[in-house]
Amino acid sequence: LPNLGFEIYHSYASETFQGINKHAQKPLFFSISGLTLEESASMARKLAPLAEEGKVILELNLSCPNVPGKPQIGYDMADMDRYLAAVTEVFKMPFGVKMPPYFDIAHFDAAAEVLNKYTSVAFITCINSVGNGLVIDVDTEQVLIKPKSGFGGLGGHYVLPTALANVNAFYTRCPTKKIIGCGGVTNGSEAFMHFLAGAALVQIGTQLQEEGVGVFDRVQSELLDIMAKKGYLSLSDFQGK
């Protein structure tokens, strides 16, 4: 995918972000997806010192659906195993993985079996976008995006039920790992659903793009209102319920 390149973001994480972040001292989630196994391992190796200093948390993206000619690693269990083995060899800190959406119980089982082999996989982000959707503009009679003849990842509210299913499937199959819920969160109720399904954290992407950073305070406020009405004092009171 078009971006500024690993070295730019590595510099941002090691230098620029630390200046911005000097009061909060929060780590930066750093998601990587190389075009080859060797490239992913190389990036992980370079990030290891920053992770050891508490500056970054590594997320290995096994699920990008938008690179022409490159299948999603997470749909090939043997390939996923090889990637995890290579990264754990060079990156000794706990890290996470971003997974594609699965739609079959057998695939939940197979993916969880691979992930559970690696104790250093500390969190699982469910889900990346649903691959290869197509949106057509009736007026122009054209697809809305140009790469891959208009085929692209689908996110936002459309994917909420699929995201919840994946969160719950991995929550029940990978009890030693944290689940980050991603997909379809636009309000406090949808965040609450993710936590009920087993998420320990939630991500917000599409709605952030639509609304701006104010979405975080709004969703948190709505979530706290729901918790108060139900008599819950903490997420642990209902997570995975």
XYZ file of N, CA and C in Angstrom:
723
model
N 0.839 -1.194 0.000
C 0.000 0.000 0.000
C 0.877 1.248 0.000
N 0.459 2.314 -0.674
C 1.266 3.535 -0.708
C 1.444 4.110 0.695
N 2.688 4.359 1.068
C 2.985 5.030 2.329
C 4.387 5.608 2.248
N 4.845 6.202 3.319
C 6.136 6.893 3.298
C 7.325 5.967 3.506
N 7.065 4.694 3.803
C 8.158 3.752 3.967
C 8.516 3.514 5.423
N 9.030 2.338 5.687
C 9.311 1.902 7.055
C 10.240 2.858 7.795
N 11.307 3.314 7.138
C 12.297 4.129 7.837
C 11.698 5.436 8.350
N 10.767 6.023 7.598
C 10.117 7.259 8.041
C 9.321 7.007 9.323
N 8.556 5.921 9.334
C 7.734 5.630 10.511
C 8.580 5.156 11.689
N 9.677 4.484 11.396
C 10.608 4.090 12.463
C 11.193 5.330 13.113
N 11.575 6.312 12.300
C 12.100 7.565 12.828
C 11.042 8.306 13.641
N 9.801 8.290 13.137
C 8.716 8.942 13.874
C 8.527 8.288 15.245
N 8.539 6.962 15.280
C 8.327 6.246 16.536
C 9.469 6.473 17.523
N 10.695 6.554 17.009
C 11.858 6.651 17.898
C 12.168 8.079 18.322
N 11.739 9.047 17.514
C 12.125 10.431 17.803
C 10.913 11.358 17.929
N 10.209 11.604 16.819
C 9.139 12.604 16.801
C 8.047 12.290 17.808
N 7.561 11.054 17.805
C 6.442 10.696 18.668
C 6.812 10.826 20.137
N 8.065 10.560 20.458
C 8.478 10.652 21.853
C 8.404 12.085 22.367
N 8.670 13.041 21.494
C 8.538 14.434 21.890
C 7.090 14.838 22.094
N 6.222 14.369 21.208
C 4.791 14.649 21.331
C 4.221 13.985 22.570
N 4.745 12.828 22.894
C 4.164 11.912 23.867
C 4.859 11.966 25.222
N 5.686 12.976 25.457
C 6.570 12.953 26.623
C 5.827 12.963 27.955
N 4.600 13.480 27.972
C 3.863 13.528 29.233
C 3.092 12.235 29.480
N 2.433 11.728 28.458
C 1.623 10.526 28.629
C 2.468 9.264 28.693
N 3.614 9.259 27.992
C 4.493 8.088 27.966
C 3.749 6.829 27.525
N 2.988 6.957 26.470
C 2.263 5.815 25.929
C 3.042 5.227 24.754
N 3.050 3.914 24.613
C 3.700 3.324 23.441
C 2.861 3.531 22.187
N 3.508 3.415 21.054
C 2.859 3.566 19.762
C 2.644 2.185 19.156
N 1.418 1.872 18.785
C 1.178 0.631 18.048
C 1.805 0.770 16.664
N 2.659 -0.163 16.307
C 3.390 -0.107 15.041
C 3.039 -1.368 14.253
N 2.194 -1.208 13.236
C 1.706 -2.346 12.465
C 2.537 -2.499 11.197
N 3.048 -3.704 10.963
C 3.902 -3.939 9.802
C 3.328 -5.055 8.928
N 3.588 -4.944 7.639
C 3.198 -5.988 6.690
C 4.150 -5.923 5.513
N 5.166 -6.758 5.538
C 6.129 -6.768 4.450
C 5.591 -7.501 3.231
N 6.203 -7.235 2.089
C 5.805 -7.940 0.872
C 6.357 -9.360 0.833
N 7.363 -9.630 1.698
C 7.915 -10.978 1.822
C 8.106 -11.302 3.295
N 8.297 -12.572 3.592
C 8.601 -12.984 4.960
C 9.870 -12.301 5.443
N 10.872 -12.254 4.592
C 12.155 -11.663 4.975
C 12.007 -10.183 5.302
N 11.178 -9.477 4.542
C 10.965 -8.059 4.805
C 10.255 -7.848 6.138
N 9.262 -8.675 6.438
C 8.568 -8.570 7.723
C 9.523 -8.841 8.876
N 10.359 -9.869 8.750
C 11.309 -10.197 9.811
C 12.335 -9.077 9.989
N 12.766 -8.489 8.872
C 13.736 -7.392 8.951
C 13.158 -6.189 9.688
N 11.911 -5.832 9.385
C 11.271 -4.711 10.078
C 11.103 -5.022 11.561
N 10.710 -6.248 11.874
C 10.539 -6.631 13.276
C 11.863 -6.535 14.028
N 12.939 -6.965 13.381
C 14.259 -6.896 14.009
C 14.631 -5.451 14.334
N 14.358 -4.542 13.411
C 14.704 -3.134 13.625
C 13.826 -2.490 14.692
N 12.620 -3.020 14.876
C 11.720 -2.456 15.889
C 11.990 -3.002 17.284
N 12.703 -4.102 17.373
C 12.914 -4.756 18.669
C 13.508 -3.820 19.727
N 14.545 -3.028 19.405
C 15.075 -2.127 20.438
C 14.045 -1.109 20.933
N 13.212 -0.608 20.031
C 12.182 0.349 20.454
C 11.159 -0.320 21.348
N 10.829 -1.568 21.059
C 9.882 -2.299 21.899
C 10.482 -2.547 23.281
N 11.750 -2.862 23.326
C 12.408 -3.113 24.614
C 12.462 -1.851 25.465
N 12.477 -0.686 24.816
C 12.452 0.593 25.533
C 11.032 1.034 25.879
N 10.036 0.248 25.465
C 8.652 0.601 25.754
C 8.084 1.659 24.848
N 8.723 1.892 23.691
C 8.265 2.952 22.796
C 7.228 2.470 21.786
N 7.280 1.192 21.411
C 6.332 0.674 20.436
C 5.787 -0.671 20.884
N 4.607 -0.982 20.396
C 4.016 -2.310 20.490
C 3.864 -2.803 19.063
N 4.466 -3.930 18.756
C 4.451 -4.445 17.401
C 3.149 -5.188 17.117
N 2.538 -4.873 15.959
C 1.431 -5.653 15.425
C 1.858 -6.159 14.049
N 1.873 -7.473 13.880
C 2.198 -8.094 12.603
C 0.900 -8.285 11.831
N 0.765 -7.552 10.732
C -0.456 -7.610 9.931
C -0.386 -8.819 8.996
N -1.220 -9.799 9.258
C -1.256 -11.019 8.459
C -2.445 -11.023 7.500
N -2.973 -9.827 7.211
C -4.316 -9.818 6.622
C -4.619 -8.671 5.681
N -3.621 -8.095 5.033
C -3.944 -6.983 4.139
C -4.549 -7.503 2.839
N -5.795 -7.107 2.505
C -6.451 -7.617 1.288
C -6.249 -6.753 0.058
N -5.422 -5.707 0.162
C -5.407 -4.679 -0.882
C -4.123 -4.607 -1.700
N -3.256 -5.606 -1.581
C -2.018 -5.612 -2.355
C -2.183 -6.530 -3.558
N -2.194 -5.980 -4.781
C -2.386 -6.821 -5.966
C -1.342 -7.930 -6.037
N -1.807 -9.138 -6.305
C -0.906 -10.266 -6.488
C -0.398 -10.900 -5.218
N -0.812 -10.373 -4.050
C -0.335 -10.914 -2.783
C -1.512 -11.464 -1.978
N -1.582 -12.778 -1.783
C -2.687 -13.339 -0.994
C -2.531 -12.988 0.473
N -3.622 -13.039 1.209
C -3.584 -12.753 2.634
C -2.923 -13.927 3.373
N -1.883 -13.608 4.120
C -1.111 -14.645 4.807
C -1.986 -15.422 5.776
N -2.902 -14.729 6.415
C -3.732 -15.365 7.432
C -4.669 -16.429 6.907
N -4.817 -16.530 5.594
C -5.661 -17.583 5.022
C -4.859 -18.827 4.637
N -3.557 -18.776 4.818
C -2.695 -19.922 4.576
C -2.031 -20.276 5.899
N -2.527 -21.304 6.579
C -2.088 -21.596 7.941
C -0.599 -21.928 8.006
N -0.096 -22.650 7.026
C 1.322 -22.997 7.027
C 2.179 -21.748 6.822
N 1.741 -20.851 5.944
C 2.474 -19.613 5.703
C 2.445 -18.725 6.942
N 1.288 -18.641 7.579
C 1.181 -17.870 8.804
C 2.134 -18.405 9.867
N 2.224 -19.703 9.984
C 3.134 -20.341 10.928
C 4.575 -19.934 10.632
N 4.949 -19.932 9.365
C 6.310 -19.559 8.981
C 6.604 -18.096 9.330
N 5.649 -17.221 9.074
C 5.840 -15.810 9.400
C 6.020 -15.619 10.909
N 5.193 -16.267 11.690
C 5.286 -16.122 13.146
C 6.597 -16.683 13.670
N 7.035 -17.793 13.111
C 8.310 -18.369 13.528
C 9.462 -17.417 13.213
N 9.425 -16.802 12.033
C 10.493 -15.889 11.636
C 10.527 -14.640 12.508
N 9.356 -14.094 12.820
C 9.307 -12.878 13.630
C 9.704 -13.159 15.074
N 9.241 -14.259 15.644
C 9.604 -14.566 17.027
C 11.094 -14.857 17.172
N 11.728 -15.237 16.097
C 13.172 -15.485 16.129
C 13.961 -14.199 16.344
N 13.450 -13.094 15.813
C 14.206 -11.831 15.863
C 13.591 -10.801 16.805
N 12.369 -11.054 17.260
C 11.647 -10.096 18.104
C 11.236 -10.834 19.376
N 11.932 -10.540 20.476
C 11.761 -11.327 21.696
C 10.721 -10.770 22.655
N 10.165 -9.610 22.341
C 9.128 -9.020 23.181
C 7.762 -9.565 22.778
N 6.771 -9.476 23.657
C 5.396 -9.819 23.238
C 4.942 -8.915 22.097
N 4.147 -9.459 21.197
C 3.619 -8.682 20.087
C 2.240 -9.212 19.724
N 1.603 -8.573 18.759
C 0.264 -8.997 18.353
C 0.173 -9.233 16.867
N -0.970 -9.744 16.463
C -1.224 -10.006 15.043
C -2.567 -9.405 14.666
N -2.647 -8.923 13.441
C -3.934 -8.466 12.912
C -4.418 -9.506 11.925
N -5.617 -10.018 12.172
C -6.113 -11.172 11.444
C -7.166 -10.789 10.411
N -7.244 -11.583 9.346
C -8.343 -11.394 8.401
C -9.630 -11.937 9.005
N -10.770 -11.581 8.458
C -12.015 -12.191 8.933
C -12.119 -13.634 8.454
N -12.537 -14.499 9.352
C -12.802 -15.898 8.993
C -14.307 -16.122 9.015
N -14.745 -17.065 8.193
C -16.180 -17.291 8.020
C -16.576 -18.750 8.233
N -15.624 -19.574 8.614
C -15.879 -21.001 8.772
C -15.318 -21.457 10.111
N -16.052 -22.260 10.841
C -15.624 -22.724 12.157
C -14.292 -23.466 12.061
N -14.113 -24.259 11.002
C -12.856 -24.992 10.844
C -11.668 -24.043 10.720
N -11.890 -22.886 10.104
C -10.803 -21.915 9.956
C -10.499 -21.225 11.279
N -11.528 -20.961 12.083
C -11.273 -20.450 13.436
C -10.378 -21.425 14.192
N -10.721 -22.689 14.132
C -9.969 -23.713 14.856
C -8.529 -23.787 14.374
N -8.346 -23.790 13.052
C -7.002 -23.934 12.485
C -6.130 -22.724 12.795
N -6.691 -21.521 12.661
C -5.914 -20.313 12.942
C -5.544 -20.236 14.418
N -6.491 -20.556 15.295
C -6.215 -20.523 16.730
C -5.131 -21.519 17.104
N -5.124 -22.676 16.457
C -4.095 -23.671 16.739
C -2.704 -23.129 16.426
N -2.583 -22.410 15.323
C -1.292 -21.811 14.980
C -0.917 -20.733 15.984
N -1.838 -19.831 16.283
C -1.541 -18.725 17.194
C -1.173 -19.212 18.590
N -1.827 -20.256 19.044
C -1.563 -20.758 20.396
C -0.202 -21.417 20.524
N 0.454 -21.695 19.418
C 1.816 -22.239 19.463
C 2.816 -21.195 19.950
N 2.453 -19.917 19.826
C 3.418 -18.841 20.077
C 2.995 -18.042 21.309
N 3.697 -18.280 22.403
C 3.351 -17.589 23.648
C 3.643 -16.095 23.556
N 4.550 -15.693 22.669
C 4.868 -14.271 22.543
C 3.804 -13.499 21.770
N 2.886 -14.206 21.120
C 1.735 -13.521 20.520
C 0.772 -13.181 21.655
N 0.803 -11.915 22.058
C 0.072 -11.495 23.251
C -1.325 -10.989 22.954
N -1.537 -10.491 21.729
C -2.872 -10.003 21.398
C -3.208 -10.336 19.953
N -4.504 -10.415 19.701
C -5.031 -10.732 18.382
C -6.039 -9.639 18.027
N -5.796 -8.948 16.935
C -6.719 -7.908 16.481
C -7.677 -8.502 15.461
N -8.957 -8.441 15.762
C -10.023 -8.987 14.908
C -11.048 -7.880 14.645
N -11.217 -7.445 13.403
C -10.699 -8.015 12.179
C -10.084 -6.912 11.329
N -9.293 -7.318 10.334
C -8.980 -6.403 9.247
C -10.201 -6.347 8.332
N -10.117 -5.539 7.304
C -11.292 -5.360 6.448
C -11.686 -6.654 5.737
N -12.951 -6.747 5.396
C -13.451 -7.873 4.612
C -12.990 -7.651 3.172
N -12.192 -8.558 2.675
C -11.506 -8.326 1.418
C -12.405 -8.336 0.189
N -12.017 -7.517 -0.771
C -12.554 -7.573 -2.127
C -14.053 -7.306 -2.238
N -14.474 -6.223 -1.564
C -15.795 -5.678 -1.840
C -15.738 -4.807 -3.088
N -16.901 -4.516 -3.646
C -16.966 -3.685 -4.850
C -18.098 -2.681 -4.683
N -17.773 -1.407 -4.839
C -18.771 -0.337 -4.754
C -18.803 0.388 -6.094
N -20.006 0.585 -6.614
C -20.179 1.178 -7.944
C -20.999 2.460 -7.844
N -20.542 3.489 -8.515
C -21.256 4.763 -8.597
C -22.247 4.686 -9.767
N -23.538 4.777 -9.462
C -24.568 4.651 -10.492
C -24.490 5.804 -11.496
N -24.191 7.012 -11.024
C -24.169 8.170 -11.912
C -23.039 8.083 -12.928
N -21.845 7.739 -12.454
C -20.699 7.682 -13.363
C -20.540 6.312 -14.013
N -21.262 5.325 -13.463
C -21.164 3.947 -13.945
C -19.731 3.427 -13.841
N -19.052 3.884 -12.773
C -17.667 3.495 -12.533
C -17.518 2.977 -11.108
N -16.485 2.190 -10.896
C -16.157 1.783 -9.529
C -15.588 2.983 -8.788
N -15.696 2.974 -7.458
C -15.313 4.144 -6.664
C -13.831 4.214 -6.360
N -13.126 3.107 -6.419
C -11.682 3.144 -6.233
C -11.021 2.513 -7.455
N -9.782 2.888 -7.720
C -9.146 2.485 -8.967
C -8.255 1.248 -8.862
N -7.505 1.053 -7.756
C -6.650 -0.141 -7.722
C -7.462 -1.432 -7.799
N -6.872 -2.470 -8.331
C -7.494 -3.794 -8.389
C -8.874 -3.751 -9.050
N -9.047 -2.889 -10.036
C -10.313 -2.784 -10.772
C -11.497 -2.487 -9.860
N -11.234 -1.774 -8.770
C -12.302 -1.376 -7.859
C -12.512 -2.305 -6.683
N -11.838 -3.441 -6.656
C -11.988 -4.370 -5.536
C -11.166 -3.864 -4.356
N -11.781 -3.811 -3.175
C -11.062 -3.311 -2.005
C -11.687 -3.782 -0.714
N -10.951 -3.569 0.369
C -11.399 -4.007 1.684
C -12.604 -3.228 2.170
N -13.545 -3.930 2.763
C -14.781 -3.340 3.285
C -14.688 -3.216 4.796
N -14.946 -2.014 5.310
C -14.916 -1.789 6.750
C -16.141 -1.014 7.197
N -16.069 -0.472 8.405
C -17.178 0.314 8.916
C -18.328 -0.545 9.426
N -19.499 0.082 9.509
C -20.652 -0.561 10.145
C -21.038 -1.876 9.473
N -20.778 -1.993 8.175
C -21.143 -3.208 7.440
C -20.553 -4.469 8.064
N -19.362 -4.353 8.645
C -18.625 -5.558 9.057
C -18.827 -5.899 10.531
N -19.675 -5.155 11.241
C -19.828 -5.377 12.683
C -20.152 -6.828 13.040
N -21.159 -7.474 12.444
C -21.460 -8.855 12.845
C -20.292 -9.815 12.610
N -19.579 -9.620 11.502
C -18.416 -10.467 11.224
C -17.314 -10.207 12.234
N -17.089 -8.947 12.577
C -16.069 -8.619 13.567
C -16.399 -9.239 14.919
N -17.647 -9.127 15.341
C -18.046 -9.691 16.637
C -17.855 -11.201 16.667
N -18.196 -11.865 15.568
C -18.035 -13.316 15.512
C -16.565 -13.705 15.647
N -15.691 -12.979 14.977
C -14.266 -13.282 15.050
C -13.688 -12.970 16.421
N -14.108 -11.865 17.008
C -13.660 -11.540 18.370
C -14.020 -12.670 19.326
N -15.264 -13.104 19.279
C -15.712 -14.147 20.191
C -15.045 -15.485 19.901
N -14.866 -15.798 18.618
C -14.248 -17.071 18.259
C -12.827 -17.167 18.798
N -12.053 -16.106 18.688
C -10.674 -16.163 19.178
C -10.598 -15.956 20.685
N -11.549 -15.231 21.248
C -11.605 -15.101 22.706
C -11.790 -16.465 23.369
N -12.637 -17.287 22.793
C -12.903 -18.598 23.389
C -11.810 -19.614 23.063
N -11.097 -19.421 21.956
C -10.089 -20.389 21.525
C -8.675 -20.051 21.975
N -8.438 -18.797 22.330
C -7.090 -18.351 22.717
C -7.158 -17.661 24.077
N -7.421 -18.409 25.140
C -7.711 -17.805 26.444
C -6.537 -17.065 27.075
N -5.306 -17.308 26.617
C -4.157 -16.620 27.209
C -3.797 -15.334 26.471
N -4.548 -15.005 25.429
C -4.232 -13.832 24.615
C -5.341 -12.784 24.710
N -4.953 -11.517 24.634
C -5.932 -10.437 24.610
C -6.481 -10.282 23.195
N -7.752 -9.936 23.111
C -8.389 -9.705 21.821
C -8.696 -8.217 21.680
N -8.271 -7.639 20.564
C -8.611 -6.251 20.253
C -9.715 -6.278 19.200
N -10.857 -5.732 19.544
C -11.989 -5.717 18.627
C -11.883 -4.569 17.648
N -12.053 -4.880 16.381
C -11.913 -3.871 15.327
C -12.953 -4.149 14.256
N -13.802 -3.165 13.997
C -14.784 -3.329 12.940
C -16.177 -2.931 13.375
N -16.678 -1.832 12.814
C -18.072 -1.463 13.018
C -18.394 -0.676 14.256
N -17.382 -0.140 14.941
C -17.660 0.631 16.158
C -17.901 2.088 15.784
N -19.155 2.518 15.909
C -19.502 3.919 15.665
C -20.105 4.585 16.898
N -20.451 3.788 17.904
C -21.072 4.342 19.117
C -20.781 3.440 20.314
N -21.250 3.870 21.479
C -20.986 3.122 22.699
C -21.609 1.749 22.722
N -22.778 1.610 22.111
C -23.439 0.298 22.093
C -22.606 -0.726 21.331
N -22.026 -0.297 20.226
C -21.229 -1.227 19.430
C -19.916 -1.564 20.117
N -19.347 -0.602 20.839
C -18.181 -0.907 21.660
C -18.552 -1.915 22.747
N -19.704 -1.713 23.360
C -20.192 -2.625 24.397
C -20.341 -4.040 23.839
N -20.856 -4.149 22.609
C -20.982 -5.465 21.982
C -19.620 -6.144 21.843
N -18.622 -5.390 21.421
C -17.280 -5.954 21.265
C -16.760 -6.482 22.607
N -16.965 -5.715 23.657
C -16.501 -6.167 24.970
C -17.279 -7.400 25.432
N -18.574 -7.416 25.194
C -19.369 -8.604 25.531
C -18.859 -9.835 24.781
N -18.413 -9.629 23.539
C -17.921 -10.746 22.736
C -16.553 -11.236 23.200
N -15.859 -10.400 23.995
C -14.582 -10.837 24.537
C -13.422 -9.887 24.330
N -13.652 -8.759 23.666
C -12.562 -7.822 23.419
C -12.055 -7.207 24.721
N -10.745 -6.970 24.767
C -10.140 -6.247 25.884
C -9.966 -4.768 25.544
N -9.861 -4.471 24.262
C -9.765 -3.115 23.734
C -10.571 -3.063 22.444
N -10.913 -1.871 22.003
C -11.533 -1.733 20.687
C -10.778 -0.680 19.881
N -10.771 -0.865 18.576
C -10.223 0.119 17.653
C -11.374 0.815 16.928
N -11.141 2.072 16.582
C -12.107 2.822 15.786
C -11.357 3.426 14.614
N -11.771 3.103 13.396
C -11.092 3.599 12.208
C -11.989 4.405 11.305
N -13.011 3.766 10.736
C -13.887 4.440 9.780
C -14.578 5.642 10.412
N -15.087 5.472 11.621
C -15.802 6.570 12.264
C -14.859 7.707 12.650
N -13.595 7.365 12.939
C -12.593 8.408 13.172
C -12.416 9.250 11.918
N -12.370 8.600 10.772
C -12.248 9.316 9.511
C -13.467 10.218 9.268
N -14.649 9.736 9.629
C -15.878 10.492 9.388
C -16.054 11.647 10.377
N -15.657 11.419 11.627
C -16.031 12.331 12.717
C -14.860 13.102 13.300
N -13.669 12.564 13.201
C -12.516 13.185 13.842
C -12.298 12.639 15.242
N -11.307 13.199 15.920
C -10.869 12.632 17.204
C -11.929 12.739 18.298
N -12.931 13.585 18.110
C -14.001 13.687 19.099
C -14.778 12.400 19.266
N -14.650 11.478 18.301
C -15.364 10.204 18.392
C -14.966 9.431 19.633
N -13.720 9.556 20.082
C -13.263 8.752 21.210
C -13.968 9.141 22.506
N -14.053 10.443 22.762
C -14.754 10.893 23.970
C -16.237 10.540 23.908
N -16.833 10.693 22.724
C -18.264 10.391 22.590
C -18.537 8.912 22.845
N -17.782 8.039 22.199
C -18.009 6.602 22.374
C -17.747 6.188 23.814
N -16.699 6.743 24.414
C -16.416 6.401 25.808
C -17.548 6.851 26.720
N -18.065 8.049 26.494
C -19.164 8.549 27.314
C -20.407 7.671 27.168
N -20.712 7.292 25.922
C -21.877 6.431 25.691
C -21.686 5.059 26.328
N -20.480 4.548 26.257
C -20.193 3.251 26.877
C -20.347 3.329 28.392
N -19.839 4.383 28.987
C -19.966 4.542 30.440
C -21.426 4.678 30.863
N -22.237 5.338 30.040
C -23.670 5.455 30.340
C -24.332 4.076 30.343
N -23.988 3.246 29.350
C -24.540 1.890 29.287
C -24.116 1.090 30.512
N -22.846 1.191 30.870
C -22.347 0.466 32.038
C -23.066 0.901 33.315
N -23.271 2.221 33.453
C -23.939 2.733 34.651
C -25.366 2.217 34.752
N -26.082 2.191 33.619
C -27.466 1.720 33.618
C -27.551 0.240 33.986
N -26.514 -0.507 33.630
C -26.513 -1.939 33.903
C -25.824 -2.293 35.222
N -25.282 -1.286 35.896
C -24.640 -1.524 37.183
C -23.237 -2.085 37.087
N -22.587 -1.916 35.932
C -21.225 -2.407 35.764
C -20.234 -1.316 36.156
N -19.195 -1.699 36.891
C -18.196 -0.757 37.344
C -16.907 -0.821 36.522
N -16.659 -1.950 35.860
C -15.448 -2.101 35.064
C -15.735 -3.031 33.885
N -14.842 -3.018 32.915
C -15.005 -3.872 31.754
C -15.001 -5.359 32.133
N -14.218 -5.677 33.154
C -14.122 -7.078 33.560
C -15.451 -7.621 34.078
N -16.381 -6.742 34.428
C -17.694 -7.188 34.902
C -18.509 -7.840 33.805
N -18.204 -7.521 32.535
C -19.039 -8.063 31.456
C -18.239 -8.546 30.250
N -16.915 -8.406 30.271
C -16.112 -8.840 29.132
C -16.302 -10.344 28.879
N -16.644 -10.682 27.648
C -16.808 -12.085 27.273
C -18.066 -12.727 27.808
N -18.969 -11.929 28.341
C -20.161 -12.481 29.007
C -21.088 -13.189 28.057
